[in-house]
Tab-separated table of C-alpha atoms in Angstrom:
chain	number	residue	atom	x	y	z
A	631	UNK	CA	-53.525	59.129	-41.047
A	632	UNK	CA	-55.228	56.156	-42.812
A	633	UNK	CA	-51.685	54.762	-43.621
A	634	UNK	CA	-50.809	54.940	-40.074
A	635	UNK	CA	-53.843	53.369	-38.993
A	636	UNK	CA	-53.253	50.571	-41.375
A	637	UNK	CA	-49.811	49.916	-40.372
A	638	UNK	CA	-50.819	49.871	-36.988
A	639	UNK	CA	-53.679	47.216	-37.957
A	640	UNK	CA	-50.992	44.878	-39.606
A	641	UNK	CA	-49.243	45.448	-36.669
A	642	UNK	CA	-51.197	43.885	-34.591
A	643	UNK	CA	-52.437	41.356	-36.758
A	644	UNK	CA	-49.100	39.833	-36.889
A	645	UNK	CA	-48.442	39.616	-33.659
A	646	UNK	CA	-51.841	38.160	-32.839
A	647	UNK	CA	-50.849	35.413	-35.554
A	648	UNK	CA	-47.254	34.994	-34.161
A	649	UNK	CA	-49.140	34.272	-30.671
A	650	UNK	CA	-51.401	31.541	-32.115
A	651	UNK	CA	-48.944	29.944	-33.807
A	652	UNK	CA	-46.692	26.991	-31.903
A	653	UNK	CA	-44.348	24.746	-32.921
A	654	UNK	CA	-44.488	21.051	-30.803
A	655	UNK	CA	-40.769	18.981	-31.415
A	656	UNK	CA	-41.231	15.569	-32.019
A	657	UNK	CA	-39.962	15.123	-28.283
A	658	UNK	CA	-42.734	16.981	-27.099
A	659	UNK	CA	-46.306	17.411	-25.978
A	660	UNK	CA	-48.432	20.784	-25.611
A	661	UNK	CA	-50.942	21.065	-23.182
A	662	UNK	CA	-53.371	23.499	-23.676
A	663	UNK	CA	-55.365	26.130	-21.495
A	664	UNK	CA	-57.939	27.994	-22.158
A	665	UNK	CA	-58.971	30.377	-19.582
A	666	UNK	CA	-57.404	28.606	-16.967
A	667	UNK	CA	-58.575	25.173	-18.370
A	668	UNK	CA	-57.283	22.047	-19.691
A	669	UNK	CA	-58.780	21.341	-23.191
A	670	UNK	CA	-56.611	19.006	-24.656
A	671	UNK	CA	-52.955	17.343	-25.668
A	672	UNK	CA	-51.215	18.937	-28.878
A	673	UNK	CA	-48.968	16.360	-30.801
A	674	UNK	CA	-45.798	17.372	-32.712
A	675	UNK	CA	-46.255	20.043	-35.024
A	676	UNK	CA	-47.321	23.191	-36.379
A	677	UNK	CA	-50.443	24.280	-33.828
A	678	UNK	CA	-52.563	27.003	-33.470
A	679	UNK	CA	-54.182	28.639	-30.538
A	680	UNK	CA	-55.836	31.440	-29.747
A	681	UNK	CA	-54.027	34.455	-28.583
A	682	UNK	CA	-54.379	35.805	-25.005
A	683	UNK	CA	-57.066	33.007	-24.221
A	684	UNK	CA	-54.963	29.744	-24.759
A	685	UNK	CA	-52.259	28.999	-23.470
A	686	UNK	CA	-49.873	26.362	-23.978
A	687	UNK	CA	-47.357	24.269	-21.882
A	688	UNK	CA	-44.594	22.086	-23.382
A	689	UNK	CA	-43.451	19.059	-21.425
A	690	UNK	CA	-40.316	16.668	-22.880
A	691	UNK	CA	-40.796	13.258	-23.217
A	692	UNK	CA	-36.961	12.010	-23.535
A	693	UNK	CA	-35.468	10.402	-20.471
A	694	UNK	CA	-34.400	12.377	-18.173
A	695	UNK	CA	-30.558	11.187	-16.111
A	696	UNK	CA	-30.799	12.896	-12.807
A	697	UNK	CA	-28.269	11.975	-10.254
A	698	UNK	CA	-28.920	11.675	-6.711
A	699	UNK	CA	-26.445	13.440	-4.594
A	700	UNK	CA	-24.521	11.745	-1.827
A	701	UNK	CA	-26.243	10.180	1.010
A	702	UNK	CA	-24.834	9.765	4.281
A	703	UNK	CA	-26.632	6.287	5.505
A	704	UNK	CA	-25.847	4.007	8.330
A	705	UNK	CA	-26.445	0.362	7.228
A	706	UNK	CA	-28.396	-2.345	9.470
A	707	UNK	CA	-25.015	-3.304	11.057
A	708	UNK	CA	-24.372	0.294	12.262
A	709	UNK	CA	-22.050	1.068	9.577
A	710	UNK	CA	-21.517	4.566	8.424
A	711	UNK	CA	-20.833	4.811	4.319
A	712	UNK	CA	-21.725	7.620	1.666
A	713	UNK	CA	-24.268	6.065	-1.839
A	714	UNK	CA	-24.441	7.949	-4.416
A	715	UNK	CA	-26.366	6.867	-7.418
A	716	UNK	CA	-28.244	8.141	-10.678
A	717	UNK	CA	-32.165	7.562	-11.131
A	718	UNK	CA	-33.431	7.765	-15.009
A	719	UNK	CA	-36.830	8.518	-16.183
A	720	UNK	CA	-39.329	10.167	-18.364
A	721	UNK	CA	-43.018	11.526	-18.248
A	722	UNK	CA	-45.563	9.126	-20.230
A	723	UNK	CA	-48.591	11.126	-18.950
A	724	UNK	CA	-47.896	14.828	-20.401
A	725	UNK	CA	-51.284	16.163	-18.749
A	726	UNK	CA	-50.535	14.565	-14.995
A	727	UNK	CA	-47.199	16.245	-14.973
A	728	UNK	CA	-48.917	18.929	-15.978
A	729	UNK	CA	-51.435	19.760	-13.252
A	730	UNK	CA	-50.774	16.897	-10.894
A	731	UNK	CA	-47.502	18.783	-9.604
A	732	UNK	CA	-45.827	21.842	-9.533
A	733	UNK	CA	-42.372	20.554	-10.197
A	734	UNK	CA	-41.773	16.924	-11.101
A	735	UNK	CA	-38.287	17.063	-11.525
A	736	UNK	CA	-37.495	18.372	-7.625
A	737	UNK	CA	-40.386	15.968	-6.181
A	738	UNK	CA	-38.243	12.804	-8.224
A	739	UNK	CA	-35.563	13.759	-7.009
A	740	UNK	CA	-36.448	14.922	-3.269
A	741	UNK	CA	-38.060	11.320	-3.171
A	742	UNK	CA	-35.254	9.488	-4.738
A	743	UNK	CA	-32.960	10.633	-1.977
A	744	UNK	CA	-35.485	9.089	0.881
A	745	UNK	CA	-35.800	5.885	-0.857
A	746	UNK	CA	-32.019	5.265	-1.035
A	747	UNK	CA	-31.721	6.004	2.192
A	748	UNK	CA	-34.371	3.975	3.550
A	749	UNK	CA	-33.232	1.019	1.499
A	750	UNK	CA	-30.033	0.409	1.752
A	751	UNK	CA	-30.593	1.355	5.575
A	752	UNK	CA	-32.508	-1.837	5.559
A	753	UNK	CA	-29.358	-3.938	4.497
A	754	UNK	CA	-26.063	-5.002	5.928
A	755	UNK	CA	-23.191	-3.620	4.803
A	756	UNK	CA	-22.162	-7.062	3.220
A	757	UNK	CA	-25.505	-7.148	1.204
A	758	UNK	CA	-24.912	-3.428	0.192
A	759	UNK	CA	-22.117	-4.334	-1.758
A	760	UNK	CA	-22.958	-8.036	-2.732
A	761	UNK	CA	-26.769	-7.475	-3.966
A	762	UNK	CA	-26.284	-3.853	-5.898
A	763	UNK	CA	-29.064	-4.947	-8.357
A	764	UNK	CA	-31.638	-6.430	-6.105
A	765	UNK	CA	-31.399	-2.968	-3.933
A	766	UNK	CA	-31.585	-1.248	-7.177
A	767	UNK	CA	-34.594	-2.479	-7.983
A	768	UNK	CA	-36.602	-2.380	-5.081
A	769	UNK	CA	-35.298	1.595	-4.672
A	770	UNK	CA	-36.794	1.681	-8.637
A	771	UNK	CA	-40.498	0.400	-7.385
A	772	UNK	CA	-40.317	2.556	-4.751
A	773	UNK	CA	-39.761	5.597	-6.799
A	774	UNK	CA	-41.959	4.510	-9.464
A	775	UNK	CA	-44.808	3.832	-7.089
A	776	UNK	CA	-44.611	7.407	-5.560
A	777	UNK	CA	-43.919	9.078	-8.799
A	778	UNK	CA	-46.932	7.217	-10.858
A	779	UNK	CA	-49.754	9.542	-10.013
A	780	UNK	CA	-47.617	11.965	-11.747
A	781	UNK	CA	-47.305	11.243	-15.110
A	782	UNK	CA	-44.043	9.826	-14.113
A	783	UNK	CA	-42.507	6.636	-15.235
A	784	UNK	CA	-38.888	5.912	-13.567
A	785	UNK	CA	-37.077	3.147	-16.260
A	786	UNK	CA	-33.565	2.708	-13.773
A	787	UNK	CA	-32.345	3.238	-11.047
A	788	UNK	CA	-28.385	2.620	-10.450
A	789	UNK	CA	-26.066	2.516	-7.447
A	790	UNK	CA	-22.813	4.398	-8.843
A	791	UNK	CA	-20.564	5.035	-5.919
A	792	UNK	CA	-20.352	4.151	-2.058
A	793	UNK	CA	-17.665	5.232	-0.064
A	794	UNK	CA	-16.627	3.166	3.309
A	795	UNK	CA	-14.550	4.799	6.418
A	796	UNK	CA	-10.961	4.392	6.166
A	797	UNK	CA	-10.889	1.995	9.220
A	798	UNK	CA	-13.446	-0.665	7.446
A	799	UNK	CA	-11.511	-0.233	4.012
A	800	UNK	CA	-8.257	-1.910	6.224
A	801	UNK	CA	-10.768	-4.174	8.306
A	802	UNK	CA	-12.496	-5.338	4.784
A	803	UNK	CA	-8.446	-5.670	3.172
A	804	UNK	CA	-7.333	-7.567	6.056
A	805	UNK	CA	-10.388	-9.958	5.890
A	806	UNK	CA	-10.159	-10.551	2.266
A	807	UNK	CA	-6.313	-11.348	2.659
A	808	UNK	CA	-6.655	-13.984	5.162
A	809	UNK	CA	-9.455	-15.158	3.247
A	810	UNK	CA	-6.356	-15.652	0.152
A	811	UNK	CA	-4.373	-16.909	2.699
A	812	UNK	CA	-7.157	-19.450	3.572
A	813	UNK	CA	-7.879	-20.458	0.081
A	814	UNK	CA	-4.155	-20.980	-0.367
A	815	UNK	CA	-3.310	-23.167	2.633
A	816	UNK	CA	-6.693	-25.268	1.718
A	817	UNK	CA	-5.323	-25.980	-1.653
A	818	UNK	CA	-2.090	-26.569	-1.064
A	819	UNK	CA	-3.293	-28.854	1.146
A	820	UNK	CA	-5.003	-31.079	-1.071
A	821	UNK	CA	-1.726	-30.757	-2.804
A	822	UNK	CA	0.024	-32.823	-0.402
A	823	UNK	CA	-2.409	-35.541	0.327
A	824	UNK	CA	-3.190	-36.247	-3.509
A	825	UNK	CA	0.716	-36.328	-3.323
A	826	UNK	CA	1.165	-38.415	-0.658
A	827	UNK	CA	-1.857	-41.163	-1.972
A	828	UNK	CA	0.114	-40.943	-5.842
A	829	UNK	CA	3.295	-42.081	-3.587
A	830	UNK	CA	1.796	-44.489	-1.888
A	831	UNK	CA	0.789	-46.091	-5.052
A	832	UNK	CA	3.608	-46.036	-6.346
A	833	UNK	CA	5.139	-46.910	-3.395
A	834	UNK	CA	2.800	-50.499	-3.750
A	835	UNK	CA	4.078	-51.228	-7.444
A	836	UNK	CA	7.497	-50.627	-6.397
A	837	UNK	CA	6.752	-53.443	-3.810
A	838	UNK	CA	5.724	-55.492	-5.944
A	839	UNK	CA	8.232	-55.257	-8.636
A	840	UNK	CA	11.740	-54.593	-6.652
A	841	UNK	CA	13.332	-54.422	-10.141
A	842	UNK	CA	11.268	-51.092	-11.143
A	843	UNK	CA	13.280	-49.134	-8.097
A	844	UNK	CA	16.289	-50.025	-10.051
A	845	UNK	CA	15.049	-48.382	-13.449
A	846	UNK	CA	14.049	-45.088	-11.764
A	847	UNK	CA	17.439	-44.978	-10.184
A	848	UNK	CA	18.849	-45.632	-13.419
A	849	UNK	CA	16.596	-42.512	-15.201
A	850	UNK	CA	17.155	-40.345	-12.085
A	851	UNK	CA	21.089	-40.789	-12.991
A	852	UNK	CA	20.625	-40.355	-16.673
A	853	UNK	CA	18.878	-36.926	-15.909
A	854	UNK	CA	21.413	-35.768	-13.640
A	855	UNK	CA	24.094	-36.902	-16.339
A	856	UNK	CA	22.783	-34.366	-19.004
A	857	UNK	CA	23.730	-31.506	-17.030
A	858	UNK	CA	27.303	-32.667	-17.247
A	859	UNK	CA	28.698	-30.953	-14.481
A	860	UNK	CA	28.422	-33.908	-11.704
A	861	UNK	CA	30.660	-36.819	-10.954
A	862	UNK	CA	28.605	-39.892	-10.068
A	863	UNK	CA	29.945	-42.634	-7.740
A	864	UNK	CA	28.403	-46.149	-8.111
A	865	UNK	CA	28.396	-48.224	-4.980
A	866	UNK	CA	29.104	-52.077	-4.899
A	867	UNK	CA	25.195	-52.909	-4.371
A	868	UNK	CA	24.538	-50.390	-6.490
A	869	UNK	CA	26.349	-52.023	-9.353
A	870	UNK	CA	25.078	-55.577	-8.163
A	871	UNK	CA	21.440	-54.038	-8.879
A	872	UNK	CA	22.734	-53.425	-12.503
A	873	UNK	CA	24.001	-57.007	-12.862
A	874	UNK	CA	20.835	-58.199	-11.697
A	875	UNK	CA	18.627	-56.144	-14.063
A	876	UNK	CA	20.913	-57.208	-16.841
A	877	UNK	CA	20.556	-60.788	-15.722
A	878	UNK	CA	16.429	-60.481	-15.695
A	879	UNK	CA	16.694	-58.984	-19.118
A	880	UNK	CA	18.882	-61.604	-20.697
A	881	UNK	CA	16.518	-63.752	-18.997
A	882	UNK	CA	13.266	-62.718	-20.587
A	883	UNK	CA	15.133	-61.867	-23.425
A	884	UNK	CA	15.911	-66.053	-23.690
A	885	UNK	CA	12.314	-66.575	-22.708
A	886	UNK	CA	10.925	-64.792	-25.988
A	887	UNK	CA	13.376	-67.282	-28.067
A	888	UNK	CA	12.043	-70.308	-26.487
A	889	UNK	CA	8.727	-69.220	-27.144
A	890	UNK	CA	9.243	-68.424	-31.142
């Protein structure tokens, strides 16, 4: 009987010191209750309570990726599209998320989905897809300004996905290819009339030196000759221009003796 009783005694006395003793990861914070109140923040480690009368709640630290479903929003210019996107954060008061809220995970995310869609309800659909980061961040300070009295600190907030009717997908691919088409008339374009004013000067040297028409016709036929596949016909002026570049060459040619 006295062996029994003793066993029984150990017994309990081990689970009574299984009960008191807690183990707080690194990641994590304890907060403690006794009889229904808060008496204080465990760090990581080995921690003791007392059985039946404490109580202790872990709450994670590491950042949390929650995504926020699908939203079906219609955009200042009365455009129908779908945003999904994916909020990040992490608690950096342990106590507040504690007994500030029942469930912070469902009220950051409940509040996340309101703030996209009242955000990017504010913009046009042009700005929704142009300025991403500045709607980003004002859906973050939003978030972070509900979700502060909770413990709650939201580090990023990221548009991942928005999905346009069929009918503006075409609208937006015919827009964008007449805007190529544009671009591409514009610069050739400019082209042409740096082209035409290159030309022009040349056309004024040419003017002023009769004999330099000659020597491009003579270069244009040389080209044309290294294909050897053409049979070029010299007219009678054109072999008088000859004679008369040969004559200005033997010409200057004399000049530059006289002169030495």
């Amino acid at each position: 009987m006295n062996l029994l009783l003793l066993l029984i005694f150990v017994v309990i006395i081990l689970i009574l010191a299984s009960l008191s003793i807690k183990i707080v990861n690194q990641y994590e914070r304890g907060v403690v209750f006794r009889l229904g109140k808060v008496i204080g923040v465990k760090e990581p480690g080995l921690r003791l309570i007392i059985p039946i009368v404490d109580r202790m709640v872990k709450v994670s630290l590491r950042i949390v990726t929650m995504p926020i479903p699908s939203q079906k929003i219609i955009t200042q210019d009365n455009v129908s599209i779908d945003v999904a996107a994916v909020a990040y954060f992490k608690v950096v008061d342990p106590l507040k998320a504690v007994i500030a809220i029942e469930d912070y995970y469902g009220a950051v995310n409940q509040i996340s989905q309101t703030t996209v869609r009242n955000v990017i309800g504010q913009f046009a659909l042009d700005e929704v897809l142009s300025e991403t980061a500045k709607i980003n961040e004002k859906i973050k300070e939003i978030i972070d300004s509900h979700s502060e009295p909770w413990g709650i600190n939201v580090t990023t907030v990221e548009i991942k996905d928005i999905k346009l009717p069929e009918g503006m997908q075409r609208a937006m691919a015919k827009q964008a290819e007449a805007e190529r088409e544009k671009r591409a008339k514009i610069i050739t374009a400019e082209g042409e009339y740096l082209s035409a004013a290159k030309l022009g000067e040349a056309a004024d040297v040419i003017a002023k030196h009769p004999i330099a028409l000659q020597l491009r016709n003579l270069q244009v036929l040389s080209e044309i000759a290294t294909e050897k596949n053409s049979t070029i016909i010299f007219p009678a002026q054109f072999m008088s221009s000859i004679n008369d570049i040969k004559k200005f060459i033997e010409k200057e040619m004399e000049s530059l003796k006289g002169l030495r």
